[in-house]
Short mmCIF file of C-alpha atoms and ligand atoms in Angstrom, two decimals:
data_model
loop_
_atom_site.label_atom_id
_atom_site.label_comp_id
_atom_site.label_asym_id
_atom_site.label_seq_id
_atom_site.Cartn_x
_atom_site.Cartn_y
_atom_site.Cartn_z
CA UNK D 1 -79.21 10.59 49.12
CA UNK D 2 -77.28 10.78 52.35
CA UNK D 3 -77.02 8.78 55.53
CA UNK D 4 -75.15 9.44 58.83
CA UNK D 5 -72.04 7.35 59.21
CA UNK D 6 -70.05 7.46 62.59
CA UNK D 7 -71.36 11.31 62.66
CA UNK D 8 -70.10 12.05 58.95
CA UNK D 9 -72.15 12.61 56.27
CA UNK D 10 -72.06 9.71 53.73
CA UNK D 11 -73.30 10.31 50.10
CA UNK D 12 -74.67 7.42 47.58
CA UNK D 13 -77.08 6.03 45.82
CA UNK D 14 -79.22 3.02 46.26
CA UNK D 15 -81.61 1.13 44.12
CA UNK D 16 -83.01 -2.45 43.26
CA UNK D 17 -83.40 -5.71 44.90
CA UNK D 18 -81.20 -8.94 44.46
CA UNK D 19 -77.84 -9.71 45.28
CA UNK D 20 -75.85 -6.26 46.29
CA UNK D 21 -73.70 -4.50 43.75
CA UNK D 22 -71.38 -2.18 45.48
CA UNK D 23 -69.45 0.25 42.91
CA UNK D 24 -66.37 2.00 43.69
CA UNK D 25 -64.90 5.26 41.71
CA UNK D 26 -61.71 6.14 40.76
CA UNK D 27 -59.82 9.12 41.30
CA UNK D 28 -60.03 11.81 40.61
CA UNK D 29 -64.35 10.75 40.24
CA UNK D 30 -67.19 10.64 41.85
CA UNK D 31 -70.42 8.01 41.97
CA UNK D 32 -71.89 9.40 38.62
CA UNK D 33 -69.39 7.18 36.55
CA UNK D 34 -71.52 4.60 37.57
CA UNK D 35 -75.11 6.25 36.20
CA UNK D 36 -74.93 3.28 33.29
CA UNK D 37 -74.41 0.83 35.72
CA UNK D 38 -77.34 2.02 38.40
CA UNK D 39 -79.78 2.17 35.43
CA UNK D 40 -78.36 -1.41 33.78
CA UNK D 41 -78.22 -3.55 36.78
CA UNK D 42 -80.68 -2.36 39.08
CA UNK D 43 -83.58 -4.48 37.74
CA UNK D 44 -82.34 -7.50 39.19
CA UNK D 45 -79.86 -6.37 41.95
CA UNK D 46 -79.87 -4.01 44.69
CA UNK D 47 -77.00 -1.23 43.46
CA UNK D 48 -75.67 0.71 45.81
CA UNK D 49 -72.79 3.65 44.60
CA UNK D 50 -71.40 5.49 47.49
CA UNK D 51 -69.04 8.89 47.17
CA UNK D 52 -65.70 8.23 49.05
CA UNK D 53 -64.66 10.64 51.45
CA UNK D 54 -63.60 14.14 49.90
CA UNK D 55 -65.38 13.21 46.48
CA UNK D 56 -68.95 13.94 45.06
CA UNK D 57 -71.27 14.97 48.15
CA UNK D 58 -68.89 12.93 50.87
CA UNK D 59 -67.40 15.42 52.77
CA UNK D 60 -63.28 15.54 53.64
CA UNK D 61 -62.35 14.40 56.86
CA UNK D 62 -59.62 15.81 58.50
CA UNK D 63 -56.09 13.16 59.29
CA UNK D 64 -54.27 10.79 57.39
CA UNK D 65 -55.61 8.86 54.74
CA UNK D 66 -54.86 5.27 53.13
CA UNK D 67 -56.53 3.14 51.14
CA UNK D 68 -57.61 1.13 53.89
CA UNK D 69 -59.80 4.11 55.22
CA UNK D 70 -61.90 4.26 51.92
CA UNK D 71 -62.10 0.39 52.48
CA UNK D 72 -63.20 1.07 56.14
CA UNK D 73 -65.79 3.73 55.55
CA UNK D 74 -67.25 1.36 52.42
CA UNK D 75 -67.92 -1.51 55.05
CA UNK D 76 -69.96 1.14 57.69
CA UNK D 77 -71.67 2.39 54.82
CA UNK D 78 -73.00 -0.90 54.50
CA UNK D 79 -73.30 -1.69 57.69
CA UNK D 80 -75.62 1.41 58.45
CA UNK D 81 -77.84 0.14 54.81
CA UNK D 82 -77.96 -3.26 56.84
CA UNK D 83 -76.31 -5.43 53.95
CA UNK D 84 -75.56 -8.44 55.77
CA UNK D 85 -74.69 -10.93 52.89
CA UNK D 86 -71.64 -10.71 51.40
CA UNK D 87 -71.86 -8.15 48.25
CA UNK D 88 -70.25 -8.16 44.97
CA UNK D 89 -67.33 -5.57 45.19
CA UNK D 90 -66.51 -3.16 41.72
CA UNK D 91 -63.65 -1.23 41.39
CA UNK D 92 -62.38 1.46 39.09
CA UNK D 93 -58.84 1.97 39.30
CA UNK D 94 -58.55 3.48 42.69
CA UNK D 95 -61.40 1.94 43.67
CA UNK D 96 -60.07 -0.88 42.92
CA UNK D 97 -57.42 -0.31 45.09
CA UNK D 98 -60.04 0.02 47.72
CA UNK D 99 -61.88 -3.23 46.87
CA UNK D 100 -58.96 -5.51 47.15
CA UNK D 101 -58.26 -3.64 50.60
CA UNK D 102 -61.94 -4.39 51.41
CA UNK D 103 -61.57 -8.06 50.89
CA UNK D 104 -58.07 -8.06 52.54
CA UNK D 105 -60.08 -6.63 55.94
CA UNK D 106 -63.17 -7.93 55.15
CA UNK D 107 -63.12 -10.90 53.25
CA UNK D 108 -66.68 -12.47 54.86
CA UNK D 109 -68.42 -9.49 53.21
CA UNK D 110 -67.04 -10.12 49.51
CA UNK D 111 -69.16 -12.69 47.06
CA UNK D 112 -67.11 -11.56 44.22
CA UNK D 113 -64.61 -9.28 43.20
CA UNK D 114 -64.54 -6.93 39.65
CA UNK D 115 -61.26 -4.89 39.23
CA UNK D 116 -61.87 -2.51 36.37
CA UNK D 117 -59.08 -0.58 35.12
CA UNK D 118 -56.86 -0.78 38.09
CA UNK D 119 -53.74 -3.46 38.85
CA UNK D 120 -52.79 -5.00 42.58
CA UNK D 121 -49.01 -3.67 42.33
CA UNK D 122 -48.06 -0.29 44.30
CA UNK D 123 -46.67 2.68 42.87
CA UNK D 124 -43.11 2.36 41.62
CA UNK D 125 -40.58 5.49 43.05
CA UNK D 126 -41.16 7.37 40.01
CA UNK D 127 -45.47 6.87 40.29
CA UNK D 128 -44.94 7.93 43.83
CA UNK D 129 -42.39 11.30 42.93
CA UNK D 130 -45.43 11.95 40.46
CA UNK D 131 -47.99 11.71 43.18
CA UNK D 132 -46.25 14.30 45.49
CA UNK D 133 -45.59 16.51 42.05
CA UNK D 134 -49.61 16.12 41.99
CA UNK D 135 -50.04 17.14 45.00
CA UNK D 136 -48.10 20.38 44.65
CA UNK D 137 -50.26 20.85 41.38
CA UNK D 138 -53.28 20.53 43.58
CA UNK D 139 -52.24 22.91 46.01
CA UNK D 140 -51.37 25.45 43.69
CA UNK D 141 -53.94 25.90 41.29
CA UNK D 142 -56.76 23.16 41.96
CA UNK D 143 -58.86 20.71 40.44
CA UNK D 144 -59.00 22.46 37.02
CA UNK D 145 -55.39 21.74 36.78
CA UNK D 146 -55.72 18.03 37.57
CA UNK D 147 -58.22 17.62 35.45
CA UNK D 148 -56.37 19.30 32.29
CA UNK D 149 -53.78 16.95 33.15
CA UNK D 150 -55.61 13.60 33.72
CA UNK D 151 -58.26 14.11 31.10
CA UNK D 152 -56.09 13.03 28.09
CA UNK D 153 -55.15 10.38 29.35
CA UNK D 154 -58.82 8.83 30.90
CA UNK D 155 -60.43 8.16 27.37
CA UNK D 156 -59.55 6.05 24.21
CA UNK D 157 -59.06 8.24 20.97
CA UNK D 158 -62.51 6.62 19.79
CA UNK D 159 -63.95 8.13 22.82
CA UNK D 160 -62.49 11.29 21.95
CA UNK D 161 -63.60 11.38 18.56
CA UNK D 162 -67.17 10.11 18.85
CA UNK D 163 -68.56 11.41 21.83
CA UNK D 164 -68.19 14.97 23.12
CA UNK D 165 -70.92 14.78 25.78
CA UNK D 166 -68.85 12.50 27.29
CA UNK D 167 -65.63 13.95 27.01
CA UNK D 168 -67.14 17.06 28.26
CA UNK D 169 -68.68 15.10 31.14
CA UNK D 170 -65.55 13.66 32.85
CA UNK D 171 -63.84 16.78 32.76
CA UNK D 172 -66.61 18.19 34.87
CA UNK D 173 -66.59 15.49 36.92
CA UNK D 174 -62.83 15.67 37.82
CA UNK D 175 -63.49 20.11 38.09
CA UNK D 176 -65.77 19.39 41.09
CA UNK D 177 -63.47 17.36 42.72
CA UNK D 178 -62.26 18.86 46.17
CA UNK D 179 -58.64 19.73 46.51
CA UNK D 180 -58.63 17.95 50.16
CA UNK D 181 -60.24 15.24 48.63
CA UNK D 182 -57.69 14.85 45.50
CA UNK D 183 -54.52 15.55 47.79
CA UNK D 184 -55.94 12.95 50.85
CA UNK D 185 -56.44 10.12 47.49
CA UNK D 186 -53.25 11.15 46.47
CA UNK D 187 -51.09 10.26 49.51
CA UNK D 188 -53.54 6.90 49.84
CA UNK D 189 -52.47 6.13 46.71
CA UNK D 190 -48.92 6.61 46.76
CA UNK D 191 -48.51 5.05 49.89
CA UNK D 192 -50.71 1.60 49.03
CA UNK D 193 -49.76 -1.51 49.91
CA UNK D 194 -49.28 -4.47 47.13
CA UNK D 195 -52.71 -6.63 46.49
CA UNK D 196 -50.62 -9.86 44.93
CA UNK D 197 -51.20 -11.44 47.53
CA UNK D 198 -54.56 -10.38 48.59
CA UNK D 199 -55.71 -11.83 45.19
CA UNK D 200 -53.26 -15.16 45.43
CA UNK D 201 -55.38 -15.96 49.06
CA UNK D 202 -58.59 -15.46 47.17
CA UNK D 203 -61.03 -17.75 47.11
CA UNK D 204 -64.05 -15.90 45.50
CA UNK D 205 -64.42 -15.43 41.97
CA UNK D 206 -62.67 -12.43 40.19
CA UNK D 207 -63.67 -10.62 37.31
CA UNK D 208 -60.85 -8.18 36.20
CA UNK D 209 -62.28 -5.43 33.21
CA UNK D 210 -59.42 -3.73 30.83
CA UNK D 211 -59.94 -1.00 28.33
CA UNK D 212 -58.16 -1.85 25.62
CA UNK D 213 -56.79 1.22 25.08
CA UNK D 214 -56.37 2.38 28.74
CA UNK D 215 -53.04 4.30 28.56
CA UNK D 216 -53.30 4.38 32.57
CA UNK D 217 -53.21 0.78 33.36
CA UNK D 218 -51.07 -1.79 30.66
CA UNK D 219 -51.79 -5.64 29.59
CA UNK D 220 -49.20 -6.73 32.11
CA UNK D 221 -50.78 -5.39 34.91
CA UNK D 222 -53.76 -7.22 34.14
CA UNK D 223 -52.17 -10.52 33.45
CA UNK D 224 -50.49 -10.42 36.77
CA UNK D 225 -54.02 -10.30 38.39
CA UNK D 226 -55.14 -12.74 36.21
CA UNK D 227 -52.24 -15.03 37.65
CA UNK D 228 -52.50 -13.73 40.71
CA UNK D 229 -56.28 -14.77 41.18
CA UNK D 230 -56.90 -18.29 40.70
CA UNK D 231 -60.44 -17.90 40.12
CA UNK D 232 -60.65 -15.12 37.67
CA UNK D 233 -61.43 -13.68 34.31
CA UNK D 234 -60.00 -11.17 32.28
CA UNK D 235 -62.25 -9.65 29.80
CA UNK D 236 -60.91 -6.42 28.08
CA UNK D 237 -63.40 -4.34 26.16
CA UNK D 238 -61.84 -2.52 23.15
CA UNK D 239 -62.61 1.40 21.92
CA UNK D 240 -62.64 1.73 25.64
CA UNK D 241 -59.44 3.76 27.50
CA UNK D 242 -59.45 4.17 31.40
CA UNK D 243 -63.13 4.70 31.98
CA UNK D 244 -65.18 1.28 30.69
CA UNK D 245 -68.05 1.79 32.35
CA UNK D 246 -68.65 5.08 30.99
CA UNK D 247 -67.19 4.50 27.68
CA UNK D 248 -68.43 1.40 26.83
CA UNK D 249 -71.11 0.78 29.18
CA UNK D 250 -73.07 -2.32 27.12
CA UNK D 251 -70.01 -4.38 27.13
CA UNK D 252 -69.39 -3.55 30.86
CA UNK D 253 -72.47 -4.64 32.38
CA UNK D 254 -72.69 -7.14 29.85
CA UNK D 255 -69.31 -8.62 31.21
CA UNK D 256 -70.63 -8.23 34.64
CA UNK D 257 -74.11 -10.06 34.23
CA UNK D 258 -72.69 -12.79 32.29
CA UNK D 259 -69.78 -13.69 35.36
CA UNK D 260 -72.51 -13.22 37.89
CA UNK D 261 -74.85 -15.91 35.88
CA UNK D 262 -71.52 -17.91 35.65
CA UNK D 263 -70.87 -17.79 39.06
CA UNK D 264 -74.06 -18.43 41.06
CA UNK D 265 -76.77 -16.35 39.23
CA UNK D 266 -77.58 -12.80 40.08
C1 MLT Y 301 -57.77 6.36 39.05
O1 MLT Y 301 -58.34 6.46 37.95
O2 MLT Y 301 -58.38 6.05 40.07
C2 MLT Y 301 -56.30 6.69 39.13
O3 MLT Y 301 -55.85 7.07 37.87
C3 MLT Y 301 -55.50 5.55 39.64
C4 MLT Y 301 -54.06 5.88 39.83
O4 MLT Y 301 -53.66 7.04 39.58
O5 MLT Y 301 -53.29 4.99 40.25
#
């Protein structure tokens, strides 16, 4: 479904009641990552999966982009749904990016935080050269390229050797992404901000999700959220590489229901 933001066309999905679930892709994704999350939680929570700008059905919009516009457009989403409680935030890798920006600007709105796959430090000068060499791939021949050169890197090797569908699956994903939309998420990403101390200040529980073999993000960048937030906990699911919730999608919402009974019942 669709809704009208600001004039823009929005894309997501929406389903359940209970406490809200918002759930954020990565890059270069769109919402159906989450499809074992929608069906999983939905029974007791209202789940609601949006397409950022230039991804899925969102469309591009034209001018700069940050982070903090992804985090922007996430909170008039939800504004136009009329979610007035504070929702639980989940991130995947970029979107995790944009959740900690979310509870940087809106920190009112955020019950809890999960960071899946993703780490609060910026890009280092080499991860930003390779964004701008990205960008020139982009240009040049497209999403198919991106994806050829992301998609060994997204899974585990259990992943690759046990489920095809799957593998076969995220590469389409990535193929459909726009090249506006990759090259805008690109210069966001370079060009983020660190979340240390975003997740130092916070007060809400945080519940930070590794693959154990994700050859994207490492163990360090994990521990140093799991320092960073006082309230957090790190849970890292193995045979699982950059994409949990796809991968390993029991564990995940497994790891989710069980912090959101910890913390205050969902
Ligand atoms: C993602 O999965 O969103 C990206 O790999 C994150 C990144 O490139 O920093």
């Amino acid at each position: 479904m669709d809704i009208q933001v600001m004039q823009r066309k929005f894309a997501y999905d929406e389903r359940g009641q209970g406490p809200t679930f918002v759930f954020i892709h990565g890059y270069p994704l769109n919402r159906m990552i989450w499809q074992a999350q929608w069906e999983g939680l939905s029974d007791h929570a209202r789940v609601i999966v949006p397409d950022l700008r230039g991804f899925g059905e969102t469309p591009m919009i034209d001018g700069a982009y940050e982070i903090s516009n992804y985090a922007d457009d996430v909170r008039e989403l939800l504004g136009a749904l009329g979610v007035t409680e504070p929702a639980i935030i989940v991130g995947l890798s970029m979107g995790g990016y944009v959740a900690m920006s979310y509870l940087r600007r809106y920190p009112e709105h955020v019950r809890a935080l999960v960071l899946a796959n993703t780490k609060a430090t910026p890009d280092s000068p080499e991860g930003k050269m390779g964004r701008d060499k990205n960008i020139g791939i982009a240009r040049d021949k497209g999403a198919t390229a991106i994806a050829e050169g992301m998609l060994p890197k997204m899974l585990a090797s259990a992943t690759f050797a046990t489920k095809p569908e799957l593998v076969t699956r995220v590469k389409q994903i990535m193929e459909s992404a726009s090249v506006p939309g990759i090259i805008g998420a690109l210069n966001a990403m370079r060009d983020r901000p660190d979340s240390t101390s975003t997740l130092l200040e916070c007060g809400q529980p945080v519940l930070i999700i590794a693959g154990a073999d994700d050859q994207l993000m490492t163990e360090t960048d994990q521990q140093n959220m799991k320092l960073a937030a006082r309230n957090s906990t790190l849970v890292t699911i193995p045979d699982a590489g950059h994409l949990t919730p796809m991968e390993q999608p029991a564990a995940f919402n497994h790891a989710i229901t069980e912090f959101i009974r910890v913390h205050g019942g969902a």
